[in-house]
């Protein structure tokens, strides 16, 4: 996955990001599978918000266990 520097932060983010909408209406296991596939594809740029129901919790279940810090 190609990456770019995020402004002056020094962070390198994937050109493709993933939002929280696709995982808001699926169970935890399905959400984890989707997120693991995104990580395996090299995505490290994720967007979520309270409006996406419980997506923040689902992101946390998977991304909280990752080595390199997702953005």
Short mmCIF file of C-alpha atoms in Angstrom, two decimals:
data_model
loop_
_atom_site.label_atom_id
_atom_site.label_comp_id
_atom_site.label_asym_id
_atom_site.label_seq_id
_atom_site.Cartn_x
_atom_site.Cartn_y
_atom_site.Cartn_z
CA UNK A 1 0.00 0.00 0.00
CA UNK A 2 1.40 3.34 -1.00
CA UNK A 3 1.73 5.84 1.84
CA UNK A 4 2.07 9.60 2.17
CA UNK A 5 3.25 11.88 4.95
CA UNK A 6 0.37 13.48 6.86
CA UNK A 7 1.13 17.18 6.88
CA UNK A 8 3.93 18.10 9.28
CA UNK A 9 3.12 15.31 11.72
CA UNK A 10 5.73 12.92 10.37
CA UNK A 11 3.09 10.19 10.26
CA UNK A 12 2.91 7.99 7.17
CA UNK A 13 -0.66 7.14 6.19
CA UNK A 14 -2.05 4.85 3.53
CA UNK A 15 -3.49 6.50 0.43
CA UNK A 16 -6.67 4.54 1.03
CA UNK A 17 -8.45 4.94 4.34
CA UNK A 18 -11.32 3.10 5.97
CA UNK A 19 -14.34 4.72 7.56
CA UNK A 20 -16.58 3.33 10.28
CA UNK A 21 -19.81 3.02 8.30
CA UNK A 22 -19.11 -0.48 6.88
CA UNK A 23 -18.78 -1.99 10.36
CA UNK A 24 -21.59 -0.22 12.18
CA UNK A 25 -24.33 -2.74 11.40
CA UNK A 26 -22.40 -6.00 11.62
CA UNK A 27 -21.42 -8.11 14.62
CA UNK A 28 -18.07 -7.89 16.37
CA UNK A 29 -16.60 -10.92 14.59
CA UNK A 30 -17.60 -9.68 11.13
CA UNK A 31 -16.26 -6.22 11.97
CA UNK A 32 -12.98 -7.73 13.17
CA UNK A 33 -12.68 -9.70 9.94
CA UNK A 34 -13.24 -6.55 7.86
CA UNK A 35 -10.70 -4.58 9.90
CA UNK A 36 -8.10 -7.35 9.76
CA UNK A 37 -8.50 -7.45 5.96
CA UNK A 38 -7.95 -3.68 5.82
CA UNK A 39 -4.81 -4.00 7.94
CA UNK A 40 -3.55 -6.89 5.81
CA UNK A 41 -4.02 -4.68 2.74
CA UNK A 42 -1.75 -2.06 4.36
CA UNK A 43 -4.43 0.42 5.43
CA UNK A 44 -3.42 2.36 8.52
CA UNK A 45 -5.69 5.42 8.14
CA UNK A 46 -9.06 4.99 9.85
CA UNK A 47 -11.97 7.39 10.35
CA UNK A 48 -14.75 6.97 12.85
CA UNK A 49 -17.21 9.09 14.80
CA UNK A 50 -19.96 8.68 17.39
CA UNK A 51 -22.52 8.89 14.59
CA UNK A 52 -21.34 5.51 13.33
CA UNK A 53 -23.01 3.85 16.34
CA UNK A 54 -20.62 1.32 17.94
CA UNK A 55 -17.91 1.44 15.27
CA UNK A 56 -15.46 3.13 17.66
CA UNK A 57 -15.67 0.16 20.02
CA UNK A 58 -15.23 -2.28 17.14
CA UNK A 59 -12.19 -0.37 15.87
CA UNK A 60 -10.76 -0.47 19.39
CA UNK A 61 -11.19 -4.23 19.74
CA UNK A 62 -8.98 -4.86 16.72
CA UNK A 63 -6.73 -1.81 16.41
CA UNK A 64 -5.96 -1.72 20.12
CA UNK A 65 -4.06 -4.98 19.68
CA UNK A 66 -1.93 -3.85 16.73
CA UNK A 67 1.81 -3.21 16.84
CA UNK A 68 2.32 -0.25 14.48
CA UNK A 69 0.02 2.50 15.58
CA UNK A 70 -2.91 3.09 13.21
CA UNK A 71 -3.81 6.70 12.45
#
